[in-house]
Each structure stands twice: as structure tokens, then as C-alpha cells.
CSV table of C-alpha atoms and ligand atoms in Angstrom, one decimal:
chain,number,residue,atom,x,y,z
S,1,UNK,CA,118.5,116.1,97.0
S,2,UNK,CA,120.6,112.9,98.6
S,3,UNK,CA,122.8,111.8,95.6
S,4,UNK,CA,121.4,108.4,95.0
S,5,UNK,CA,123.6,105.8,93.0
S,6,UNK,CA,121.9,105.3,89.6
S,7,UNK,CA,122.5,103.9,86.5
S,8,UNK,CA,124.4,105.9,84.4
S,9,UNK,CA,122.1,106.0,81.5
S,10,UNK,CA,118.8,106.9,83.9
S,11,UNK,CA,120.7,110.2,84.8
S,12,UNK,CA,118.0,113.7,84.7
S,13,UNK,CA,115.1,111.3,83.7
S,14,UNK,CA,113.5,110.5,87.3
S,15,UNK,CA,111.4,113.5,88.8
S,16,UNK,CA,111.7,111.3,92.4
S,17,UNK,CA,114.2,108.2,93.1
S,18,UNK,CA,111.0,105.5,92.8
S,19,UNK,CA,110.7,102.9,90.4
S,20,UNK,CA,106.8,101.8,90.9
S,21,UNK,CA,106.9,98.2,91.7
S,22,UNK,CA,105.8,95.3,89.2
S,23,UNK,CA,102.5,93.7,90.9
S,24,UNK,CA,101.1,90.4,89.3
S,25,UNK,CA,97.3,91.5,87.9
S,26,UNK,CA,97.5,95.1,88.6
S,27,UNK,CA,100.5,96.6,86.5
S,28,UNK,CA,99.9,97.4,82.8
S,29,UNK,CA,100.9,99.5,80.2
S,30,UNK,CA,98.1,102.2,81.6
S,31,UNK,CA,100.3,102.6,85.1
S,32,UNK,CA,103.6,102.4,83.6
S,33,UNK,CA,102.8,104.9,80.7
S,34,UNK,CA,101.5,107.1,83.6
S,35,UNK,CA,104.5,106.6,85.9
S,36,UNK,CA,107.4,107.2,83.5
S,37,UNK,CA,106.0,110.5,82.1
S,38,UNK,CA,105.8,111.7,85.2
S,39,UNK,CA,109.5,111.0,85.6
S,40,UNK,CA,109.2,107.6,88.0
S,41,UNK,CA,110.3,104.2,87.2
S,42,UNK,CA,107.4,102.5,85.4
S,43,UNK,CA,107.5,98.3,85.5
S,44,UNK,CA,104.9,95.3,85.6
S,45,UNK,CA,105.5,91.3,85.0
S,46,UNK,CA,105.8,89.6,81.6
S,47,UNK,CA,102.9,87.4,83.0
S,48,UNK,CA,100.3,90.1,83.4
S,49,UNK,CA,99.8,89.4,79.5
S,50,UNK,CA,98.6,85.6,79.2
S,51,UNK,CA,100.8,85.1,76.0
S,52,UNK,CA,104.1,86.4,74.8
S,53,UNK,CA,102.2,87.6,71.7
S,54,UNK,CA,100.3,89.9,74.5
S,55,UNK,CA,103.2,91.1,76.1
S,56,UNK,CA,104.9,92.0,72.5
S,57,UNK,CA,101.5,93.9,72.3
S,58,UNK,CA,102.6,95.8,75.3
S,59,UNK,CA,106.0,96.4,74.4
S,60,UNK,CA,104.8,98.3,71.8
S,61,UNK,CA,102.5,99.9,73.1
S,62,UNK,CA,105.0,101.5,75.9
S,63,UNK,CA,107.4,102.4,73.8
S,64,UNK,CA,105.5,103.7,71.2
S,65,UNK,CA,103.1,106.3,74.0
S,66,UNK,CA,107.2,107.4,75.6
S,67,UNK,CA,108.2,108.0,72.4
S,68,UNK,CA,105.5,110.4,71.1
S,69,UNK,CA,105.8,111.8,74.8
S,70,UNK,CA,109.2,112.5,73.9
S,71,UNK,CA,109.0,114.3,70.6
S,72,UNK,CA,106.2,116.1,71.3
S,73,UNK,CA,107.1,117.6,74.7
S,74,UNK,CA,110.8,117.7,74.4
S,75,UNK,CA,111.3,116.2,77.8
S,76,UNK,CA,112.6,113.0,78.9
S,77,UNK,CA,110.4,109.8,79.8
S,78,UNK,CA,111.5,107.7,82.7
S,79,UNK,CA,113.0,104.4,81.6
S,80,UNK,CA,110.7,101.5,81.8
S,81,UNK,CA,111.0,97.8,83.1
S,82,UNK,CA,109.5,94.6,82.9
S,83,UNK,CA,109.6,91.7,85.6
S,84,UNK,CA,110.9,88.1,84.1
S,85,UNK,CA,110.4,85.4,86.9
S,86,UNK,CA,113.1,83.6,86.9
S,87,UNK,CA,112.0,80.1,88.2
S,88,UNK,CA,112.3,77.0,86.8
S,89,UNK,CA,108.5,76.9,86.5
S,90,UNK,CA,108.3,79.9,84.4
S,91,UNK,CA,107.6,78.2,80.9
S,92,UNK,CA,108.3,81.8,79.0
S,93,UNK,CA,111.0,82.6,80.7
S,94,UNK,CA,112.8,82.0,77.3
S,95,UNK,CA,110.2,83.9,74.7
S,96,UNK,CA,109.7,86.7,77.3
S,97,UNK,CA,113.3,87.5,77.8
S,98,UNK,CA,114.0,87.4,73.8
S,99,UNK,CA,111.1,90.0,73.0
S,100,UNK,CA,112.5,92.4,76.3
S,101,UNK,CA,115.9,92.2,73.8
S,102,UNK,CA,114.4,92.6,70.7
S,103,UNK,CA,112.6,96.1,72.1
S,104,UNK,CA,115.8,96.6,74.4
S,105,UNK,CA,113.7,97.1,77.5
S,106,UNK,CA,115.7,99.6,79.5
S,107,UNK,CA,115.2,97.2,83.3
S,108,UNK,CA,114.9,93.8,83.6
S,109,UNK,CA,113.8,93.0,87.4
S,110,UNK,CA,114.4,89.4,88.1
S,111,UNK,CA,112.6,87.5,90.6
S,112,UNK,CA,112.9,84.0,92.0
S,113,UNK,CA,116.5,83.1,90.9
S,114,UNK,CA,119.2,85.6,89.6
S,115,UNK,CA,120.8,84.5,86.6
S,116,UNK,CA,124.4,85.7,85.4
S,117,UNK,CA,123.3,84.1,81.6
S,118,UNK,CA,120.0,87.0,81.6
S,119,UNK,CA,122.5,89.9,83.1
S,120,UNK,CA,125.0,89.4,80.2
S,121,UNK,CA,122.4,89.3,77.6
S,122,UNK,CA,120.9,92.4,79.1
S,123,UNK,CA,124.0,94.7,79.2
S,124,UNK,CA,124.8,93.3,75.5
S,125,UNK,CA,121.9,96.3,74.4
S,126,UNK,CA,122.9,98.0,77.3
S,127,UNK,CA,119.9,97.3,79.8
S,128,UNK,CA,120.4,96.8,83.4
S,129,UNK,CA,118.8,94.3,85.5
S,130,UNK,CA,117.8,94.8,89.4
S,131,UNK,CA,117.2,91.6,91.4
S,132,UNK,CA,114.7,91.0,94.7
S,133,UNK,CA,116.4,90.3,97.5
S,134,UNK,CA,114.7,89.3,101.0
S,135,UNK,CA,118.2,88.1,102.8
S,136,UNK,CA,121.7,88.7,102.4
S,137,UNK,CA,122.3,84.9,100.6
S,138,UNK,CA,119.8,86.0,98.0
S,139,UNK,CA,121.9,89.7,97.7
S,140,UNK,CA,125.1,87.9,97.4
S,141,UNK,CA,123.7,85.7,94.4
S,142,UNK,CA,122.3,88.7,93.0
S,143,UNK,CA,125.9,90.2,93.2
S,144,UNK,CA,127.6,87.1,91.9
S,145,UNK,CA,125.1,87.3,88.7
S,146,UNK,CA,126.8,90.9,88.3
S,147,UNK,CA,123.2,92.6,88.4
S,148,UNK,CA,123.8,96.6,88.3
S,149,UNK,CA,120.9,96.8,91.2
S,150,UNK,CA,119.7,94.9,94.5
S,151,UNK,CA,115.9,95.7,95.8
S,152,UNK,CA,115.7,94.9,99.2
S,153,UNK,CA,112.4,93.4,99.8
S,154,UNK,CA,112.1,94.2,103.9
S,155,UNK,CA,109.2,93.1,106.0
S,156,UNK,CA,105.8,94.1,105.6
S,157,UNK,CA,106.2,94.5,101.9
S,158,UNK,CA,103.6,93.2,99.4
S,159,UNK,CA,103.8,90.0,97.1
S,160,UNK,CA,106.6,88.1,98.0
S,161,UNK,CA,108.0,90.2,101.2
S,162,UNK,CA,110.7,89.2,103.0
S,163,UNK,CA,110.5,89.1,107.2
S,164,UNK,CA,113.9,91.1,107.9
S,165,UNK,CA,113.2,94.5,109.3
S,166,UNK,CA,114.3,97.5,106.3
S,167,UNK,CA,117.1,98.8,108.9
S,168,UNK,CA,118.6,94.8,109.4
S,169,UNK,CA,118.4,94.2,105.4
S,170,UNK,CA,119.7,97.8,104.3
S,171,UNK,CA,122.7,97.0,106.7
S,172,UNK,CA,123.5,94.0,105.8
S,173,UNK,CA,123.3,94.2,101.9
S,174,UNK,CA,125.5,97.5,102.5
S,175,UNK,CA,127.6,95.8,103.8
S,176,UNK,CA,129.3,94.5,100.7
S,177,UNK,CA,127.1,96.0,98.2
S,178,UNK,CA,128.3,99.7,96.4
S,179,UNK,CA,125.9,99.6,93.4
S,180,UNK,CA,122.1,100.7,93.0
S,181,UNK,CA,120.3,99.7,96.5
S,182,UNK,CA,116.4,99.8,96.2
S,183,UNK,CA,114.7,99.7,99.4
S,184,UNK,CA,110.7,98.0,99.5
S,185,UNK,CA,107.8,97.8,102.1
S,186,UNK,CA,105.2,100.4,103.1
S,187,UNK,CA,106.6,102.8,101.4
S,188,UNK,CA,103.9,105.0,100.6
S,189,UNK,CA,104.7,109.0,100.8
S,190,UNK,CA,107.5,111.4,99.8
S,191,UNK,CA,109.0,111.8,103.2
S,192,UNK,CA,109.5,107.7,103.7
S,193,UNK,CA,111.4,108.0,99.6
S,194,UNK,CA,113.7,110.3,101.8
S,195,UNK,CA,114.1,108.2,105.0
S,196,UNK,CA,114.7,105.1,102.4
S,197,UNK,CA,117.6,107.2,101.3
S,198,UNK,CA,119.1,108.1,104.8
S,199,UNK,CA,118.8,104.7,105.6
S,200,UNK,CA,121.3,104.1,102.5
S,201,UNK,CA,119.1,103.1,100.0
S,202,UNK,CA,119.2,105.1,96.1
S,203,UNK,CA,115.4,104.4,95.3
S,204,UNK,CA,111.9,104.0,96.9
S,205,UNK,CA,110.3,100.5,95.4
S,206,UNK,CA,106.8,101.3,95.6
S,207,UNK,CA,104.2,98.8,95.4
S,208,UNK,CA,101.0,98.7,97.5
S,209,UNK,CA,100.4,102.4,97.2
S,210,UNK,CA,99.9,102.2,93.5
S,211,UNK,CA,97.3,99.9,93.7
S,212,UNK,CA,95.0,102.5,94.7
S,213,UNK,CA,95.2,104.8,91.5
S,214,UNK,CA,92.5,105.2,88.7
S,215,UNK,CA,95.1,103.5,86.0
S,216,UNK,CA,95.8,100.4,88.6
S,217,UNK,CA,93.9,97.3,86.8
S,218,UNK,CA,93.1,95.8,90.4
S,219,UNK,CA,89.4,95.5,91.1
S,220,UNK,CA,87.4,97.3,92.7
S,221,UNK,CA,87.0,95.2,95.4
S,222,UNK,CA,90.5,95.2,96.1
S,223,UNK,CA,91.0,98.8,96.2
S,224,UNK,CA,88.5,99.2,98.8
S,225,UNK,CA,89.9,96.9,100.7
S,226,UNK,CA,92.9,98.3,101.2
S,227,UNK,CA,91.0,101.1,101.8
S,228,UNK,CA,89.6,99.3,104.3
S,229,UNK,CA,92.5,97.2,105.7
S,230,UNK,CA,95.1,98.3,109.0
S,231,UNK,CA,98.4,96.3,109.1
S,232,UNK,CA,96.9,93.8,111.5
S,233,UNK,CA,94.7,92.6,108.5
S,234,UNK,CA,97.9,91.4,106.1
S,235,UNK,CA,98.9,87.7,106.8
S,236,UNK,CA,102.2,86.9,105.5
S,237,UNK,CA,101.6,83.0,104.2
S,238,UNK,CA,103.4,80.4,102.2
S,239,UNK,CA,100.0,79.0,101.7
S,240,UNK,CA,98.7,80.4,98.5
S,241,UNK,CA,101.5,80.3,96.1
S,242,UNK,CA,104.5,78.2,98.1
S,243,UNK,CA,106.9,81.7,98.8
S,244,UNK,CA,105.4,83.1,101.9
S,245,UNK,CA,104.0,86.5,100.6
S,246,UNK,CA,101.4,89.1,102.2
S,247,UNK,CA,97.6,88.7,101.8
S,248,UNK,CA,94.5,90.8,103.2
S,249,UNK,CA,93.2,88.5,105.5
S,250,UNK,CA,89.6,89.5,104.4
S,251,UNK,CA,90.5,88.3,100.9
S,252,UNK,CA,91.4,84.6,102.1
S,253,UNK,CA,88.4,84.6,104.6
S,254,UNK,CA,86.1,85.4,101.5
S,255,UNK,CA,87.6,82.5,99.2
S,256,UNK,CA,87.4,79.9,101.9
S,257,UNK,CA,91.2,79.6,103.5
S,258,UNK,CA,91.0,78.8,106.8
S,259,UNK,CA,93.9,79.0,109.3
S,260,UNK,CA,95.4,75.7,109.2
S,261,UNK,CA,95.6,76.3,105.3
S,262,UNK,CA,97.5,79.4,105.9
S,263,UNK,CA,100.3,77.6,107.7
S,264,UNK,CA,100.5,74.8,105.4
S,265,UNK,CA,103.4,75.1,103.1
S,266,UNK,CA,102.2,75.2,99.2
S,267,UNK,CA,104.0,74.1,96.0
S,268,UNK,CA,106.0,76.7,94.0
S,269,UNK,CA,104.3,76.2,90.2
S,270,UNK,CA,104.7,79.7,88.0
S,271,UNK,CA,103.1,77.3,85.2
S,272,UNK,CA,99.8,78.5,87.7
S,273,UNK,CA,99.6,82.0,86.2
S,274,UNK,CA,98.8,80.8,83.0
S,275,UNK,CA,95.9,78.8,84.4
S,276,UNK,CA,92.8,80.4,82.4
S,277,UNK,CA,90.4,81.7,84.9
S,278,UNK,CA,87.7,79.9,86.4
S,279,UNK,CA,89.7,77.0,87.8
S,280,UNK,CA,90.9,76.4,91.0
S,281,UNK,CA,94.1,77.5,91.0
S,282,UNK,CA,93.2,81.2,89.5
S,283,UNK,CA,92.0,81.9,93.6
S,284,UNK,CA,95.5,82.8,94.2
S,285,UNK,CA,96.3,86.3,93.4
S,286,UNK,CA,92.8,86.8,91.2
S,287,UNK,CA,90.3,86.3,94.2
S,288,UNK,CA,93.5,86.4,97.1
S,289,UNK,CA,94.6,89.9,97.4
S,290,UNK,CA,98.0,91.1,98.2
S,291,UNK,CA,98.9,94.2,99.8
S,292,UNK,CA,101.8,95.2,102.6
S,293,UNK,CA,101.6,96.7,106.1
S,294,UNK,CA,101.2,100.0,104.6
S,295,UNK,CA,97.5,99.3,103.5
S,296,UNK,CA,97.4,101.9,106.6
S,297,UNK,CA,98.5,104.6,105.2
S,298,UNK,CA,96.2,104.3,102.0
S,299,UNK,CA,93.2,106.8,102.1
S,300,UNK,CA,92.4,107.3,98.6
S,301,UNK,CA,92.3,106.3,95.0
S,302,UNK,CA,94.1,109.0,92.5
S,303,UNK,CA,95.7,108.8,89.5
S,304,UNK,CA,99.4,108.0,88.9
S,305,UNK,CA,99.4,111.6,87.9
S,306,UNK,CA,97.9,113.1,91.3
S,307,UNK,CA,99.9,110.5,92.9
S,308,UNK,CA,102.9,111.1,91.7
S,309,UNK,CA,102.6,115.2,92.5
S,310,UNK,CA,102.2,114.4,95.7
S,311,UNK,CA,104.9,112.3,96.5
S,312,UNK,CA,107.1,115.2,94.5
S,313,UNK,CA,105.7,117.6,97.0
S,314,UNK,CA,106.0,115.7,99.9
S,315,UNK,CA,109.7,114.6,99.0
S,316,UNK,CA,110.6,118.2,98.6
S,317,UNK,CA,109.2,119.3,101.6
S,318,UNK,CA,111.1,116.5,104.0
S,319,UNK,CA,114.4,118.6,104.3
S,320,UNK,CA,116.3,116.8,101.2
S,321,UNK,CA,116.6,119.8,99.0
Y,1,FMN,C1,99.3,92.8,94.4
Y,1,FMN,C2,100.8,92.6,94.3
Y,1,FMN,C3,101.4,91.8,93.3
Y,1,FMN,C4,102.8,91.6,93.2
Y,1,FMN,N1,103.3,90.9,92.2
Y,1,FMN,C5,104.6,90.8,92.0
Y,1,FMN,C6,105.1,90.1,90.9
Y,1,FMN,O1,104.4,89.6,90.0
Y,1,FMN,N2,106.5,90.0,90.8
Y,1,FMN,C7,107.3,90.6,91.7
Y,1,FMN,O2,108.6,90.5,91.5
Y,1,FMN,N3,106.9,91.3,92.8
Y,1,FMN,C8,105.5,91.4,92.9
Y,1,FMN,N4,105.0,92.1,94.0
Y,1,FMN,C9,105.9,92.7,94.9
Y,1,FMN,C10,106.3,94.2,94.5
Y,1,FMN,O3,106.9,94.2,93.3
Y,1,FMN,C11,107.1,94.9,95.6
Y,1,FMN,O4,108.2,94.1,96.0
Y,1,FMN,C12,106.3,95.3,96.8
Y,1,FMN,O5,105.0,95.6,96.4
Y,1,FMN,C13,106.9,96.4,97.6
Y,1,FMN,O6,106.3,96.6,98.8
Y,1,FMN,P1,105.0,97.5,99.1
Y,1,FMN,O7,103.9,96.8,98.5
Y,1,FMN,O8,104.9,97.5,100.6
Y,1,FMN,O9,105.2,98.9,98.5
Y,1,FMN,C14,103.6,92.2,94.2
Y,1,FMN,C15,103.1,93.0,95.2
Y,1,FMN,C16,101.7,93.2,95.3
Y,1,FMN,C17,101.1,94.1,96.3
């Protein structure tokens, strides 16, 4: 296997370098229980729970399912993570970040803003914190806030992708950068984990494909689509949140966008995840599906399980080992 650069305290617990991406309405505990016994990187955002009493909920419950995993199987769990968006606009930034100390969450992925105040607090317990990066300026803040990991965010990723070419941003951020690299966009089998590491990354940052497994909380609707869906059907659009991000184009079509709206440039307001369904503003991300170019590749809905086999599989097979 390619030595990857990890941190030191996630040494013999990954079965594959790939931390499954967190995804806004689709991670939960069920995908990130799943993930880290099968020895990858399990996260998902704070604000998939409405409250921060639901998230503490969740905190439990993870660390209570890897624990039992533990003792009864004698092998070690993956470390899990949780995605704090750090934006202005984020209202629990603040309760969220105190409860990931309180159950010393092992990775903190921060989004939106990196912040050398949540880094420090983090390796006080001995966490580490990765930070999304879609250009070199946002890298070099990253670095400044002495995060321990940088996840390059390329084009043609979902959510909030970047639109620098994975080659470009890998080349640029290694430029300067010898810590953890994580590489994202379109990465969706075992071979690609192992082209992401020639290229220089140390981890795969997998989103997109794990919408499509039986533990995924994405609806139906959504799965098929992807299903469904070829690259040319992903807009990349500021227009539904204010950060231009990737969207089936079906999805906008079916909830009444039209192509002026998708040029427009929206308003950044995190507050808007809170937003109880029903109202306007629940459209983005609830009725607007995301999903990156590599919608392509997607042919099936498994579980993390079956998944994560064949990515194992795959991985060995590419020549690494
Ligand atoms: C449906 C969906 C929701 C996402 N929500 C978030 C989020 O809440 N926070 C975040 O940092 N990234 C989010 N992302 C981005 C992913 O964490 C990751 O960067 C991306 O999925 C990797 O590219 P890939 O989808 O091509 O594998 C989301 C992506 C998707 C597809």
C-alpha cells in the first residue's frame, strides 16, 4: 500500500485511506456506524440533527455502537468525525463545538471559515481537525489555523465543490503543504482511492457514492436519480444556497428554478438549515439534490457494508499492494 500521511493516532484503524464525506440530509449515525466498522472514516454535519440536544443524541449513540464493536470483536473501529460549519451564520457553532469536546470527537471537519480558536480547542483532547479547501488562499488559511489536515475539494465534487481541476489543486496545496492531504470529487471506486494517492493525496474523500447505500438517509427519489443522472445533468450554481455548489439539474427543474435563477447569485444564511420544513427556504438541499460529476459511475444502491468490500477489493487489485 502507498504510505499515506495520517494522523498519528488513526494508525492500523482504516481498512482503506477514505474518510466518507459529511453530506447535509443524508449522513447519520446509521452510515457512519456502518463506515467506521468497516475500517473507513465515518462523518456527517452537526446540522443534520435540528437541535444540539439531537446531535448529543447522536454522539452517543456513535460512540456507544464503536465501543461495543470494540469489546466484543477485539478489533479496532475507524475514528469518527463530525462537520461544524464554521460561518458566521451558523447560530450553534458554539453548543455544537462544546458537545464534539465534551465526547472528544476524534475529527472535526470545518467548513466555511477555518478557525485557529476551534483547532486549539480540538488538540487540547487530542482531536484533529481537517478543513475544505477549493483554492490555494483557502489552503493557506487552513494552514495558518494549524489544522493537522487539508481536503481538497476539486471540480466536479458534490455540495460545495470547487472549479479547479484535482491535478491544478493537489499541486498547488503541495506545494507548501506536508501534512494529511485529502483529495475530493468523483471519487467513487477503489482504483481512483489509489490514483488520489499517486497524485499525492493520503485519503479518498468520498461523498456522492455513499448516497446510494441502504443506510444513506437520502430519499428515494434522490437515489434514483443519481441512478439516473450522467455528468452533463450536475449544474454547479451559487443559486440555491449563495456558495456555488453541484445540483442534479432534474432536481431544480422539478422545484421550479429556472435558468436565469441559477446564475443569480444567492445570500449565504446557515440560520436556513434550521428552517422547519415546509417553508420556502427548506427547497434548498431537501427538494434540491446535490450530487458530483461522478453520478456516472453510480449503478447501484448497497450497503456501506457491500460498498465498502468493494472498494477494498478494487483498491487491492489496482497495483498498490
Ligand atoms: C448531498 C450532499 C450534501 C453535502 N453536504 C455537505 C455539508 O453539509 N458539509 C460539507 O462540508 N460538505 C458537504 N458536502 C460535500 C462533501 O462533504 C464532499 O466534499 C463531496 O461530496 C466530495 O465529492 P463527491 O461527492 O464527488 O464524492 C455535501 C455533498 C453532497 C453530495
Amino acid at each position: 500500500m502507498i504510505q499515506s500521511i495520517l494522523p498519528e493516532q488513526w494508525q492500523d484503524r482504516l481498512s482503506i485511506p477514505v474518510v466518507m464525506a459529511p453530506m447535509f440530509l443524508v449522513s447519520g449515525p446509521e452510515m457512519v456506524i456502518a463506515g467506521c466498522k468497516k475500517g473507513v472514516v465515518g462523518t456527517f454535519p452537526a446540522l443534520n440533527q435540528r437541535t444540539s440536544e439531537g446531535f448529543e443524541q447522536w454522539l452517543i449513540q456513535i460512540t456507544e455502537a464503536l465501543t461495543t464493536f470494540e469489546q466484543e470483536t477485539g478489533k479496532k473501529a475507524a475514528p469518527f468525525g463530525v462537520n461544524l460549519i464554521t460561518h458566521p451564520s451558523n447560530p450553534r457553532m458554539e453548543a455544537d463545538l462544546a458537545l464534539c469536546i465534551k465526547y472528544k470527537v476524534p475529527l472535526i471537519i470545518t467548513a466555511l471559515g477555518a478557525m485557529r480558536s476551534v483547532t486549539d480547542q480540538v488538540h487540547q483532547y487530542g482531536g484533529v481537525v481537517f478543513h475544505d479547501a477549493i483554492n490555494i488562499r483557502h489552503a493557506r488559511k487552513a494552514a495558518d489555523a494549524n489544522v493537522d489536515g487539508i481536503i481538497a475539494v476539486s471540480a466536479g465534487a458534490g455540495g460545495h465543490a470547487g472549479a479547479i481541476n484535482p491535478f491544478a489543486l493537489i499541486e498547488e496545496i503541495r506545494g507548501f503543504w506536508t501534512k494529511t492531504l485529502l483529495l475530493g470529487g468523483c471519487i467513487n471506486r477503489g482504483h481512483q482511492i489509489h490514483a488520489a494517492q499517486v497524485m499525492g493525496a493520503d485519503l479518498a474523500y468520498v461523498g456522492t457514492r455513499f448516497i446510494n447505500t441502504l443506510e444513506s438517509r437520502a430519499p428515494e427519489g434522490h437515489k434514483t436519480m443519481i441512478l439516473e443522472s450522467t455528468a452533463d445533468d450536475v449544474v454547479h450554481t451559487p443559486a440555491v444556497t449563495g456558495v456555488p455548489s453541484n445540483f442534479m439539474k432534474q432536481s431544480l427543474l422539478n422545484s421550479g428554478y429556472d435558468m436565469k435563477a441559477l446564475l443569480d447569485q444567492g445570500h449565504i444564511d446557515f440560520g436556513k438549515k434550521l428552517t422547519p420544513s415546509g417553508s420556502d427556504s427548506s427547497k434548498a438541499w431537501q427538494d434540491v439534490w446535490s450530487a458530483g460529476h461522478g453520478v456516472s459511475g453510480i449503478k447501484n444502491i448497497v450497503s456501506c457494508e457491500q460498498l465498502i468490500e468493494q472498494l477494498v477489493l478494487e483498491y487491492k487489485n489496482s497495483n498498490c499492494r
